[in-house]
Coordinates of C-alpha atoms in Angstrom, one line a residue:
M1 CA 105.9 -77.8 44.7
N2 CA 104.8 -74.5 46.1
L3 CA 102.4 -75.6 48.8
N4 CA 101.2 -72.1 49.6
K5 CA 100.2 -71.6 46.0
L6 CA 98.3 -74.9 46.1
R7 CA 96.8 -73.9 49.4
D8 CA 95.6 -70.6 48.0
K9 CA 94.1 -72.3 44.9
A10 CA 92.2 -74.9 47.0
Y11 CA 90.9 -72.2 49.3
Q12 CA 89.8 -69.8 46.5
C13 CA 88.0 -72.7 44.8
A14 CA 86.2 -73.5 48.0
I15 CA 85.1 -69.9 48.5
A16 CA 83.9 -69.7 44.9
H17 CA 81.8 -72.9 45.4
G18 CA 80.2 -71.7 48.6
W19 CA 82.0 -73.8 51.1
H20 CA 82.9 -70.9 53.4
E21 CA 79.6 -69.1 53.8
E22 CA 79.3 -70.2 57.4
N23 CA 82.0 -69.9 60.1
L24 CA 82.7 -73.5 60.9
S25 CA 85.1 -75.0 63.4
D26 CA 88.4 -76.8 62.7
E27 CA 86.7 -79.9 64.1
H28 CA 84.1 -79.7 61.4
F29 CA 86.7 -79.5 58.7
L30 CA 88.9 -82.2 60.3
C31 CA 85.9 -84.6 60.5
L32 CA 85.5 -84.1 56.7
V33 CA 89.3 -85.0 56.4
I34 CA 88.6 -88.2 58.3
S35 CA 85.6 -88.9 56.0
E36 CA 87.9 -88.6 53.0
L37 CA 90.4 -91.0 54.5
M38 CA 87.5 -93.5 55.2
E39 CA 86.4 -93.1 51.6
A40 CA 90.0 -94.0 50.6
V41 CA 89.7 -97.1 52.8
E42 CA 86.4 -98.1 51.1
A43 CA 88.0 -97.6 47.6
D44 CA 90.9 -99.8 48.7
R45 CA 88.5 -102.5 49.9
K46 CA 86.8 -102.5 46.5
G47 CA 90.2 -102.5 44.7
K48 CA 89.4 -99.1 43.0
H49 CA 92.6 -97.5 41.8
A50 CA 93.0 -94.8 39.2
K51 CA 93.6 -95.8 35.6
V52 CA 96.1 -93.0 34.9
A53 CA 97.4 -94.4 31.6
M54 CA 93.9 -94.6 30.2
F55 CA 93.0 -91.1 31.5
K56 CA 96.1 -89.6 29.9
E57 CA 95.5 -91.5 26.7
W58 CA 92.0 -90.2 26.4
Q59 CA 93.1 -86.7 27.3
G60 CA 95.9 -86.8 24.9
N61 CA 93.7 -87.4 21.9
S62 CA 95.0 -85.1 19.2
V63 CA 91.6 -84.3 17.7
P64 CA 90.9 -80.6 17.9
L65 CA 88.2 -79.8 20.4
T66 CA 86.1 -76.8 21.3
E67 CA 86.6 -75.4 24.8
E68 CA 83.2 -76.7 25.8
T69 CA 83.9 -80.2 24.4
R70 CA 87.4 -80.2 26.0
I71 CA 85.8 -79.4 29.4
R72 CA 83.1 -82.0 29.0
R73 CA 85.7 -84.6 27.9
F74 CA 87.9 -83.9 30.9
M75 CA 84.9 -84.3 33.3
E76 CA 83.8 -87.5 31.6
D77 CA 87.4 -89.0 31.6
F78 CA 88.0 -88.0 35.2
E79 CA 84.8 -89.7 36.3
A80 CA 85.6 -92.8 34.2
F81 CA 89.2 -93.3 35.2
I82 CA 89.9 -91.4 38.5
K83 CA 86.7 -90.6 40.4
G84 CA 86.0 -92.8 43.5
T85 CA 89.5 -94.3 43.6
V86 CA 92.0 -94.5 46.4
E87 CA 94.2 -91.8 44.8
E88 CA 91.3 -89.4 44.3
E89 CA 90.2 -89.8 47.9
L90 CA 93.7 -89.1 49.1
A91 CA 93.8 -86.0 46.9
D92 CA 90.5 -84.9 48.4
T93 CA 92.0 -85.3 51.8
C94 CA 94.9 -83.1 50.9
I95 CA 92.7 -80.5 49.3
R96 CA 90.6 -80.3 52.4
L97 CA 93.7 -79.8 54.5
L98 CA 95.0 -77.2 52.0
D99 CA 91.7 -75.4 52.1
L100 CA 91.7 -75.4 55.9
A101 CA 95.3 -74.0 55.9
G102 CA 94.1 -71.3 53.5
L103 CA 91.0 -70.5 55.7
R104 CA 93.2 -70.2 58.8
G105 CA 96.1 -68.5 57.1
Y106 CA 98.6 -71.2 57.8
D107 CA 102.0 -70.9 56.1
L108 CA 103.0 -74.2 54.4
D109 CA 106.4 -73.0 53.2
R110 CA 108.2 -74.6 56.1
L111 CA 106.9 -78.1 55.2
D112 CA 109.8 -80.3 54.1
Y113 CA 107.8 -83.3 52.7
E114 CA 110.9 -84.8 51.2
G115 CA 113.1 -84.9 54.2
S116 CA 110.9 -84.8 57.3
D117 CA 110.4 -87.4 60.0
T118 CA 107.2 -89.4 59.3
E119 CA 105.8 -92.8 60.1
D120 CA 107.2 -95.8 58.3
Y121 CA 104.2 -96.7 56.2
S122 CA 106.0 -99.6 54.4
E123 CA 105.3 -101.8 57.5
M124 CA 101.6 -101.0 57.6
N125 CA 98.8 -102.2 55.3
F126 CA 96.5 -99.6 53.8
T127 CA 93.9 -99.6 56.5
E128 CA 96.5 -99.4 59.3
S129 CA 98.1 -96.5 57.5
M130 CA 94.8 -94.5 57.2
Y131 CA 94.2 -95.3 60.9
R132 CA 97.6 -93.9 61.8
I133 CA 96.9 -90.7 59.9
C134 CA 93.5 -90.4 61.6
V135 CA 95.3 -90.7 65.0
Y136 CA 97.2 -87.5 64.0
V137 CA 93.9 -85.8 63.4
T138 CA 92.2 -87.0 66.6
D139 CA 95.3 -86.4 68.8
G140 CA 95.2 -82.7 67.9
F141 CA 98.4 -82.6 66.0
Y142 CA 96.7 -80.3 63.5
N143 CA 96.3 -77.7 66.1
E144 CA 100.0 -77.5 66.9
Y145 CA 101.6 -78.7 63.8
Y146 CA 99.2 -78.0 61.0
D147 CA 101.5 -79.4 58.3
T148 CA 101.9 -82.8 60.0
L149 CA 98.8 -84.3 58.4
L150 CA 99.8 -83.2 54.9
N151 CA 103.3 -84.5 55.5
E152 CA 102.0 -87.9 56.6
I153 CA 99.8 -88.2 53.6
F154 CA 102.7 -87.2 51.3
A155 CA 104.9 -89.8 53.1
F156 CA 102.3 -92.5 52.7
C157 CA 101.9 -91.7 49.0
K158 CA 105.6 -91.6 48.4
D159 CA 105.9 -95.1 50.0
R160 CA 103.1 -96.4 47.7
S161 CA 104.5 -94.6 44.6
I162 CA 101.4 -92.4 44.3
D163 CA 102.1 -89.1 42.5
I164 CA 99.8 -87.3 44.9
F165 CA 100.5 -83.9 43.5
W166 CA 99.4 -85.0 40.0
F167 CA 96.1 -86.3 41.6
I168 CA 95.6 -83.1 43.6
N169 CA 96.0 -81.0 40.5
Q170 CA 93.6 -83.1 38.5
K171 CA 91.0 -83.1 41.3
M172 CA 91.4 -79.3 41.8
K173 CA 90.7 -78.9 38.1
Y174 CA 87.7 -81.1 38.3
N175 CA 86.4 -79.2 41.4
E176 CA 86.8 -75.9 39.6
L177 CA 84.5 -77.1 36.8
R178 CA 81.8 -78.4 39.2
P179 CA 78.6 -76.4 40.0
Y180 CA 78.2 -74.3 43.1
K181 CA 78.3 -76.5 46.2
H182 CA 78.7 -79.3 43.8
G183 CA 75.1 -79.1 42.9
D184 CA 73.4 -80.7 45.9
K185 CA 75.6 -80.7 49.0
S186 CA 74.9 -78.7 52.1
Y187 CA 78.5 -78.8 53.5

């Protein structure tokens, strides 16, 4: 996975949707990262997990579709089977971090998410794991080691067998199709 390409895609989508019209601090963006992690906790508390097989089945329908119908179908299927789930919220967290890396010009090529030293999430429950990742945010690890947060989320997802890159790509596709500022959000 080329993280710099993913970073650039997330950042360009955010620009196109009006999320960088104001000069906002890292703390602003990192608070939104924490909010995504807390949305993941709420989804976990409600037992909301993505129905990937159903999504793929509906998307794999072999009936020829017009471009407009294909887009509408993708949006509907995403909302029915992925939106509001643990996996989607973790993807949102990564997208926010990728966007911030793009905004600040951080190079993510040095990130070794397969072989780096991360927390052992297998010993923690979901909420404890999200708390641990929040600690990295609040302790300022992002300022010195901007890839640490992404790495920790990747490690958590690997431990839980979540294909986070698949979810990031699906959510980025969904975001690209959404209206400017997602229709009604101020930030």
